[in-house]
PDB file of C-alpha atoms in Angstrom:
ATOM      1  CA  UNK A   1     114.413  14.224  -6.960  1.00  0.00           C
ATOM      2  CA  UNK A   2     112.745  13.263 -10.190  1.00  0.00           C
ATOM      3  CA  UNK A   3     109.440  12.101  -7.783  1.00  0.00           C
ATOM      4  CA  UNK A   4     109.288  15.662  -6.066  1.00  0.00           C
ATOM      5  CA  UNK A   5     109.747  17.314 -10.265  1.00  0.00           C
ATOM      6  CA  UNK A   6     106.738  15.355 -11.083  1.00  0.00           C
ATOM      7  CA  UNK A   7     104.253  16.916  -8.431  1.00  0.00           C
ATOM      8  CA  UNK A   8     106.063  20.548  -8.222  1.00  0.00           C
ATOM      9  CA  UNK A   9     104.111  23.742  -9.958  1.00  0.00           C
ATOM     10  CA  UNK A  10     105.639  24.096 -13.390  1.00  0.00           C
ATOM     11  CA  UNK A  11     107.270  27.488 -11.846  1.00  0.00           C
ATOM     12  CA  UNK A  12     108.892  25.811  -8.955  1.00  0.00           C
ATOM     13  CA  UNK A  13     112.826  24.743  -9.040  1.00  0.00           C
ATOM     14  CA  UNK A  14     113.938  22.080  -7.588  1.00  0.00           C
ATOM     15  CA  UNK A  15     117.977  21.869  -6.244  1.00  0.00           C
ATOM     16  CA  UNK A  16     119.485  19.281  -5.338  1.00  0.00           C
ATOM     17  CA  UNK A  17     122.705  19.052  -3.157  1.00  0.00           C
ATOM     18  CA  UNK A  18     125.426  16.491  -2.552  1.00  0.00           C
ATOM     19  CA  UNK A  19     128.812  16.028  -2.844  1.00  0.00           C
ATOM     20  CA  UNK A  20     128.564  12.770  -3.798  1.00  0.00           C
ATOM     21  CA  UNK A  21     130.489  11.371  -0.305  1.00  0.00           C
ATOM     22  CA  UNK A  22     128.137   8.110   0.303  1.00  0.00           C
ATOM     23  CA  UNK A  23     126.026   6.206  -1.384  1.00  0.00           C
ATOM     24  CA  UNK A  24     124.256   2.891  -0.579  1.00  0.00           C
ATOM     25  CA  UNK A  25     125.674   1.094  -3.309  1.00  0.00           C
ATOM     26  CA  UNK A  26     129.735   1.607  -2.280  1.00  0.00           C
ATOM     27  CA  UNK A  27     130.338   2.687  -5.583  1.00  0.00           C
ATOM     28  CA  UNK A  28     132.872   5.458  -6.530  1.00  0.00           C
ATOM     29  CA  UNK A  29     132.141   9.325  -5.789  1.00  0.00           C
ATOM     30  CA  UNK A  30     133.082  10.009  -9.589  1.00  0.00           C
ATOM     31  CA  UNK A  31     130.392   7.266 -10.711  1.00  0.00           C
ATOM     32  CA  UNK A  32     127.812   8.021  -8.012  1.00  0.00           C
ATOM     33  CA  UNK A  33     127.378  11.832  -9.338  1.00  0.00           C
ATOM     34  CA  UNK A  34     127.819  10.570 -13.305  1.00  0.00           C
ATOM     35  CA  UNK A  35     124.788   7.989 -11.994  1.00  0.00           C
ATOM     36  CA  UNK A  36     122.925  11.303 -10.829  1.00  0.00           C
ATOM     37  CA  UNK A  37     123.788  13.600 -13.820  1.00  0.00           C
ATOM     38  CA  UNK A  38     122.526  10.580 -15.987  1.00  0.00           C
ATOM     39  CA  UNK A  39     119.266   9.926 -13.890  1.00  0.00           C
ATOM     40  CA  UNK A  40     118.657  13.894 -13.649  1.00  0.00           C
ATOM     41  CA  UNK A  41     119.884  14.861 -17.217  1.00  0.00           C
ATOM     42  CA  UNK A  42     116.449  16.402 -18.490  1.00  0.00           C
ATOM     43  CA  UNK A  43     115.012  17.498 -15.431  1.00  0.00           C
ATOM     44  CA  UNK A  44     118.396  19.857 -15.706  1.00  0.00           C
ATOM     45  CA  UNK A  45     118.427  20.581 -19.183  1.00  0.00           C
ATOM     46  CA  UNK A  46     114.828  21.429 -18.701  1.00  0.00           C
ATOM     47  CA  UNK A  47     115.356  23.952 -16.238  1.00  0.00           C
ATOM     48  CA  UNK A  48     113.488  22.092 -13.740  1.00  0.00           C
ATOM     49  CA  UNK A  49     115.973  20.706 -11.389  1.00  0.00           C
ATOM     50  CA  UNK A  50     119.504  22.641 -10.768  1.00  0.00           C
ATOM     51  CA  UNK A  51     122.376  19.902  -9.881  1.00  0.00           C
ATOM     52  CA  UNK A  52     124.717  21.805  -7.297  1.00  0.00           C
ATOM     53  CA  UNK A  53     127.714  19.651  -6.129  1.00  0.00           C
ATOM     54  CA  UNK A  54     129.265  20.571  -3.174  1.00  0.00           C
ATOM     55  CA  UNK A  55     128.694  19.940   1.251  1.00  0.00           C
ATOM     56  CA  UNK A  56     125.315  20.737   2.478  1.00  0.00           C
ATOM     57  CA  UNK A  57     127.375  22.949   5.024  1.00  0.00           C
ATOM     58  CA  UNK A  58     129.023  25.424   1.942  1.00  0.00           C
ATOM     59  CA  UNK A  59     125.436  25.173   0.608  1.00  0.00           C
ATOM     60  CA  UNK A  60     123.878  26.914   3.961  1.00  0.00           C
ATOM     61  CA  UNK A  61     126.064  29.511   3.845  1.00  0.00           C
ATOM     62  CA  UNK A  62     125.995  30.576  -0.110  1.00  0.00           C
ATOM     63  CA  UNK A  63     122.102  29.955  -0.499  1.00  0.00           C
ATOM     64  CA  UNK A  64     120.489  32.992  -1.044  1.00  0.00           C
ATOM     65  CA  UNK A  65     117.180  32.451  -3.096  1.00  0.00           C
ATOM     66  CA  UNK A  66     113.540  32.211  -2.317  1.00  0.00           C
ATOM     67  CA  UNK A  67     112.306  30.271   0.771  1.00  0.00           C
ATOM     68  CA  UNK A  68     112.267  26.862  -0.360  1.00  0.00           C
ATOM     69  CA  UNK A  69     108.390  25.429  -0.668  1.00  0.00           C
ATOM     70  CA  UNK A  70     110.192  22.020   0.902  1.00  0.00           C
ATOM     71  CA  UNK A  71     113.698  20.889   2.087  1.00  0.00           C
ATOM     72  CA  UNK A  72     113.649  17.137   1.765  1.00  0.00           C
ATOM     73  CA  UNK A  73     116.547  16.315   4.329  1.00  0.00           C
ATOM     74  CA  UNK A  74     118.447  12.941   3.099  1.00  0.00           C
ATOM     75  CA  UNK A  75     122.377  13.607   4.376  1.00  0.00           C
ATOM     76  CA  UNK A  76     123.716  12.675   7.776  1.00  0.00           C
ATOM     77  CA  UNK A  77     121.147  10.650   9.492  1.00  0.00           C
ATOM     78  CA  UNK A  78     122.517  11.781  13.074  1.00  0.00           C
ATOM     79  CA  UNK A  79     121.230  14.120  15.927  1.00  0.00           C
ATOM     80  CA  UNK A  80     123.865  16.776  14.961  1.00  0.00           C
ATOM     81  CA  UNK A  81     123.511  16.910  11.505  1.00  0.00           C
ATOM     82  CA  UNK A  82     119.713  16.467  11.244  1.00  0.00           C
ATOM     83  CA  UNK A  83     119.056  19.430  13.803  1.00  0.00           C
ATOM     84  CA  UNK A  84     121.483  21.345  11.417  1.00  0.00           C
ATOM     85  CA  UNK A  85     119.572  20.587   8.637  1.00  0.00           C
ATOM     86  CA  UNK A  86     116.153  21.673  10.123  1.00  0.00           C
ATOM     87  CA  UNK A  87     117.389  24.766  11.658  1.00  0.00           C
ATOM     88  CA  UNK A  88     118.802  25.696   8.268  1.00  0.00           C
ATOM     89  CA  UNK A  89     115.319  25.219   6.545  1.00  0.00           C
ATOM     90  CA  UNK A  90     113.171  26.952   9.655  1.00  0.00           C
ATOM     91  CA  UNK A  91     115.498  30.093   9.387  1.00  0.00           C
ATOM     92  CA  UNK A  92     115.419  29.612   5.318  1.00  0.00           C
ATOM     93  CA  UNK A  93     111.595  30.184   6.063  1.00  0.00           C
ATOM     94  CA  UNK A  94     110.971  26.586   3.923  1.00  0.00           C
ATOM     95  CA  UNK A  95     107.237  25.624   4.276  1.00  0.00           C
ATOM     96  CA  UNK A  96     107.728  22.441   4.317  1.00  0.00           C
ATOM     97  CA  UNK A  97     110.827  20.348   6.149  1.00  0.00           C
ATOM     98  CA  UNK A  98     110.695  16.430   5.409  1.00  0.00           C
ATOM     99  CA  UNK A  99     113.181  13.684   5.393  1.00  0.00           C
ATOM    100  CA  UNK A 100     113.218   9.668   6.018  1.00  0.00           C
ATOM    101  CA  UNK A 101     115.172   7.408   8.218  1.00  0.00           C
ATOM    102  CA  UNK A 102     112.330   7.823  11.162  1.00  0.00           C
ATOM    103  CA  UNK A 103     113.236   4.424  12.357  1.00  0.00           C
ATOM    104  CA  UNK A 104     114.910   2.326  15.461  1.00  0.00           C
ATOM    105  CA  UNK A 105     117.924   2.672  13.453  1.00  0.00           C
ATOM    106  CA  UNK A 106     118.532   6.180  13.413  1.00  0.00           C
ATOM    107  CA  UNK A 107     117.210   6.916  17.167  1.00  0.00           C
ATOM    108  CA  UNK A 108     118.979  10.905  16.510  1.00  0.00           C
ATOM    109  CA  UNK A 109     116.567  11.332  13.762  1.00  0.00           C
ATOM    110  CA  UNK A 110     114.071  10.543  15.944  1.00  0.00           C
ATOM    111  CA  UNK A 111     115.045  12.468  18.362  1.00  0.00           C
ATOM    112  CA  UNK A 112     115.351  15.552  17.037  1.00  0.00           C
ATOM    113  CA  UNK A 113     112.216  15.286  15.031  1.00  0.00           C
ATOM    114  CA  UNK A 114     110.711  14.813  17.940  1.00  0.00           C
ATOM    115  CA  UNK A 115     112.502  17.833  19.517  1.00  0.00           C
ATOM    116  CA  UNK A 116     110.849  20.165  16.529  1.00  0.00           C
ATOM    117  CA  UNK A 117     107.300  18.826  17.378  1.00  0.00           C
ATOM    118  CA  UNK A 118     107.491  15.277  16.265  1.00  0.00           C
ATOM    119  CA  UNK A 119     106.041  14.447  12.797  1.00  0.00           C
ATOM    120  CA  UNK A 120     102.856  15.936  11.906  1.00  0.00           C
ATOM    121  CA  UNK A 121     102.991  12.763   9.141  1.00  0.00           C
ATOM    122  CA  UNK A 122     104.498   9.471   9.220  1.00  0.00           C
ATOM    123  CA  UNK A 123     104.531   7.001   6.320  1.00  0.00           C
ATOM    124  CA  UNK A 124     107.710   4.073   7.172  1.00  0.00           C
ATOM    125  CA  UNK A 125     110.312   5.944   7.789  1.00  0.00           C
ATOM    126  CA  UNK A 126     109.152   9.749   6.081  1.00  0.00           C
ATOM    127  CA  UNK A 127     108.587  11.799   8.147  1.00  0.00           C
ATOM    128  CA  UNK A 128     106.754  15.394   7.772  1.00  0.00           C
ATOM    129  CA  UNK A 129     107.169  18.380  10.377  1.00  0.00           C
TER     130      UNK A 129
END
């Protein structure tokens, strides 16, 4: 999140989603999102970022903004879930969809990518319809 703030126009908002369910480290929900309200505290207070806390799912359903200029896809790393995420940001008319976990290791993610055209980029395991 604070990568994607640093090379957005000044005008552009970036929102960020989660409900704080996993996280790599197996630490608590309650410390993961104090972790990301620390990390993300100016970016907010700045107007730059909004912090929205709830299931990408509730989020799909309530969104009604602009067309995002890029949905950077970082939840369920399955077939299901992944093609849910992608159909939400083609129909969201988002200009650009992206997300990580192209590898052996999530063979859904590849799959569906793959199903949407494949990646028009590849860098490890981004990926870039």
């Amino acid at each position: 999140t604070t990568t994607i703030s640093l090379f957005k126009a000044p005008d552009q908002r970036v929102i960020t989603v989660d409900n704080y369910c996993w996280n790599p480290w197996g630490i608590t929900r309650e410390a993961h999102e104090a972790l990301a309200a620390h990390m993300l505290r100016y970016l907010v207070e700045t107007g730059h970022v909004e912090r929205v806390t709830m299931d990408k799912n509730e989020f799909f359903t309530t969104y009604s903004g602009p067309p995002p200029s890029l949905a950077f896809l970082d939840a369920m790393h399955d077939y299901e879930e992944t093609k849910k995420d992608i159909v939400w940001a083609r129909d969201a008319g988002t200009a650009v969809i992206a997300g990580h976990d192209y590898t052996d290791d999530f063979p859904g993610v590849i799959e569906v990518v793959n199903e949407f055209g494949g990646p028009r980029r590849l860098a490890g395991s981004l990926w870039v319809l």
